[in-house]
Short mmCIF file of C-alpha atoms in Angstrom, two decimals:
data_model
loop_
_atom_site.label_atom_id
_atom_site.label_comp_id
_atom_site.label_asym_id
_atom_site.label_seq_id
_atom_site.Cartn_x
_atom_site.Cartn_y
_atom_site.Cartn_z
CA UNK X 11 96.51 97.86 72.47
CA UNK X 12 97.92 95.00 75.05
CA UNK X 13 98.66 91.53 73.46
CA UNK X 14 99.36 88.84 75.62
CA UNK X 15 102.61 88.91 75.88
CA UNK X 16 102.71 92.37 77.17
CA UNK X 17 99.68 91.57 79.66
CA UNK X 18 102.42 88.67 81.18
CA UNK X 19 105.00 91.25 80.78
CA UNK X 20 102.66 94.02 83.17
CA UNK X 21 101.90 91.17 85.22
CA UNK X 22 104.85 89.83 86.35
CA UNK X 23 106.59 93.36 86.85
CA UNK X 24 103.51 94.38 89.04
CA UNK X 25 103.93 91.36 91.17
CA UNK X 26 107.65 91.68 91.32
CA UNK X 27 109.54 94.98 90.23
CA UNK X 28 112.65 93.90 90.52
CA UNK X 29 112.46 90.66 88.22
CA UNK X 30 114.76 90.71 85.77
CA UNK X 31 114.66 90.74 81.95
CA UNK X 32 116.24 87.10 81.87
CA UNK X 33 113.78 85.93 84.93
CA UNK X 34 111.28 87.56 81.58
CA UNK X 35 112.55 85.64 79.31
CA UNK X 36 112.49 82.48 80.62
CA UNK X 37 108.84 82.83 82.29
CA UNK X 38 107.52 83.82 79.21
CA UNK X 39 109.92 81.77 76.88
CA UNK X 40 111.15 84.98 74.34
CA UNK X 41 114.35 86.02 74.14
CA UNK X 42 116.08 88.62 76.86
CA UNK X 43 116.16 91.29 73.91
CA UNK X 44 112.54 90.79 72.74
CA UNK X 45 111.76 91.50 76.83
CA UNK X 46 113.94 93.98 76.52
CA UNK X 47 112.27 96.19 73.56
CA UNK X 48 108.76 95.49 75.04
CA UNK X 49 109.31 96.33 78.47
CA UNK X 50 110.84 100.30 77.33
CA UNK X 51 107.99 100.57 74.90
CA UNK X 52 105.63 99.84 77.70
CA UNK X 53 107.42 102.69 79.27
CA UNK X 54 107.87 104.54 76.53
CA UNK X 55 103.87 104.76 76.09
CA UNK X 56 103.43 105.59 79.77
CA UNK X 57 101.34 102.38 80.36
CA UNK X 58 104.25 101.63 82.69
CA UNK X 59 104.52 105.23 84.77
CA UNK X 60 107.26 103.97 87.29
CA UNK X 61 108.59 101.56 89.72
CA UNK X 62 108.06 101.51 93.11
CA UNK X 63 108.37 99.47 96.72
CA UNK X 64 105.65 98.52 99.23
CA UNK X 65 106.50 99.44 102.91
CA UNK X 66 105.30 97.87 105.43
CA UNK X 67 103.80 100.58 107.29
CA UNK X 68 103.60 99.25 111.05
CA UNK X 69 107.80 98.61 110.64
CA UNK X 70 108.27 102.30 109.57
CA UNK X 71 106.14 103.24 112.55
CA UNK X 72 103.56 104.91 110.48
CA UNK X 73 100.66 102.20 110.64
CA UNK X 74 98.00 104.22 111.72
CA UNK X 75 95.86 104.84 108.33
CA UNK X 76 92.41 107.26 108.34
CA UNK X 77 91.16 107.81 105.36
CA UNK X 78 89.19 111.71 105.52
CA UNK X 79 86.62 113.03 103.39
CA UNK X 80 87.01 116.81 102.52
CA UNK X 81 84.30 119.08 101.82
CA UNK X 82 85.40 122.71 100.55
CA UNK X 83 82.91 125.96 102.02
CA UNK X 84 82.67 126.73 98.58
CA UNK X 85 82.96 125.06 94.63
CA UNK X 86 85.05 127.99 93.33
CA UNK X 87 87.81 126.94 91.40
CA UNK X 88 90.46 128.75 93.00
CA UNK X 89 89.26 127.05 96.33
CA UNK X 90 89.86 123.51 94.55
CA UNK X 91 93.10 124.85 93.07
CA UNK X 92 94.41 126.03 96.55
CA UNK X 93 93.24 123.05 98.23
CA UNK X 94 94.69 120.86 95.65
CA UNK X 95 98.71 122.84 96.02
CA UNK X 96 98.34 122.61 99.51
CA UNK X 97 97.42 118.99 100.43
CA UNK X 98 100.17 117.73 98.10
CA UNK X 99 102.46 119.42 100.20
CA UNK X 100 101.27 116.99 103.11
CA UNK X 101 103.58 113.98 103.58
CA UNK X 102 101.06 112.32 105.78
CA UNK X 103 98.72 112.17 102.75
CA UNK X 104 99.30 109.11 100.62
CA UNK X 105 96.78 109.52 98.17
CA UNK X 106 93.97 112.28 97.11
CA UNK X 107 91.29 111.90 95.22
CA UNK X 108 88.84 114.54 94.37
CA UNK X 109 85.15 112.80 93.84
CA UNK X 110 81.69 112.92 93.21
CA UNK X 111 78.69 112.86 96.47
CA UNK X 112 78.36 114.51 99.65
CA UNK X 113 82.13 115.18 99.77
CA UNK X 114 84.81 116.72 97.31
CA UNK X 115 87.86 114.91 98.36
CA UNK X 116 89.10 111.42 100.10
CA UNK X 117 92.32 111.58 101.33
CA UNK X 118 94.37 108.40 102.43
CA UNK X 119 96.55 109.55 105.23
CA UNK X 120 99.33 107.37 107.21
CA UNK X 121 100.53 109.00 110.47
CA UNK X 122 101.93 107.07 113.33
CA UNK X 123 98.86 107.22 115.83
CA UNK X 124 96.18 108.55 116.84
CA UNK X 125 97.60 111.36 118.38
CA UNK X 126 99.88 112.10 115.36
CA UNK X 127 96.99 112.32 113.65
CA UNK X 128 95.05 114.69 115.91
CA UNK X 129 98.58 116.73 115.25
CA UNK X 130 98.08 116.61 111.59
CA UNK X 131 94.26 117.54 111.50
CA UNK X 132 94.61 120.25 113.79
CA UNK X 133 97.83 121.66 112.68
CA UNK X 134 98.18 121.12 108.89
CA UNK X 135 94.67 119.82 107.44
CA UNK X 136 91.46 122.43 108.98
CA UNK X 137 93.94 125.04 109.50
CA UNK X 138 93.42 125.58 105.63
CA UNK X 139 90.55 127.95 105.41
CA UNK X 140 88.67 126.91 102.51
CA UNK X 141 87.82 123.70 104.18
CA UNK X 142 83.93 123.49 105.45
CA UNK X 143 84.43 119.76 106.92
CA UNK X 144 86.59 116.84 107.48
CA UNK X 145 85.25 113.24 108.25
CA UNK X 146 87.27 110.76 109.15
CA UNK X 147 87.29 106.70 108.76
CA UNK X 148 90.19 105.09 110.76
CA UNK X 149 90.91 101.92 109.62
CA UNK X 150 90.58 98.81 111.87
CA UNK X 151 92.21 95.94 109.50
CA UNK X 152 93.27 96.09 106.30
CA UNK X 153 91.64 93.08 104.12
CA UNK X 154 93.43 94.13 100.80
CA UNK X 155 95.67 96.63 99.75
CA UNK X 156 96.99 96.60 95.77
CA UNK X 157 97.65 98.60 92.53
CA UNK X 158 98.46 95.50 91.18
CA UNK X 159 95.80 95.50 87.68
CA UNK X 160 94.78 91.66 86.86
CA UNK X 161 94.63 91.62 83.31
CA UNK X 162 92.39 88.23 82.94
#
């Protein structure tokens, strides 16, 4: 599906969205154009979904990341369906995943502290009633943090 060309292509653009179709060319020594056409049919084929920016969370005063593990009181799908409208509304909530094991969803949260987040549990999260229980993991250092896929 990938050749190499297009796994350079992906790799580059992950490391640096902004890089530009003659920055392409000359890393990868095609033309601009032939950049060009691979780079939309990437997109074109949804392999590339969209572009995007890192933050740097403690600068934007929102460096205080939990990630919670959701358990519903009950497997009925319009519990998961509810829960599933409702937490997308959350801004706080980065990411949600629902998943196999003792819990049905993980939840990567960024608030500003702890308190904020005491805010957000109380007022927003277990103040939907199909929740049974919330744990929560509060992170201490962050060791890695990518989306970047290495293609060797």
């Amino acid at each position: 599906m990938l050749d190499t060309v297009d796994k350079s292509i992906l790799t580059y653009l992950q490391k640096d969205s902004k890089i530009t179709t003659k920055e392409l060319s000359v890393h990868l020594s095609l033309s601009s154009t032939a950049i060009y056409e691979r780079v939309r049919k990437l997109e074109r084929k949804g392999i590339i979904e969209a572009y995007s920016i890192r933050l740097n969370k403690e600068l934007v005063d929102l460096g205080f990341v939990v990630f919670c593990q959701i358990k519903l009181k009950e497997h009925r799908n319009e519990y998961l369906v509810k829960f599933e409208k409702e937490v997308i509304r959350f801004t706080e909530v980065l990411e949600c995943y629902n998943v196999s094991g003792d819990y049905d969803y993980l939840l990567k949260i960024t608030v500003k502290d702890m308190k904020h987040y005491h805010q957000f549990l109380n007022d927003k999260l277990t103040y939907l009633d199909h929740i049974g229980s919330a744990h929560s993991t509060f992170i201490i250092n962050e060791v890695k943090n990518t989306h970047a896929i290495d293609f060797q």
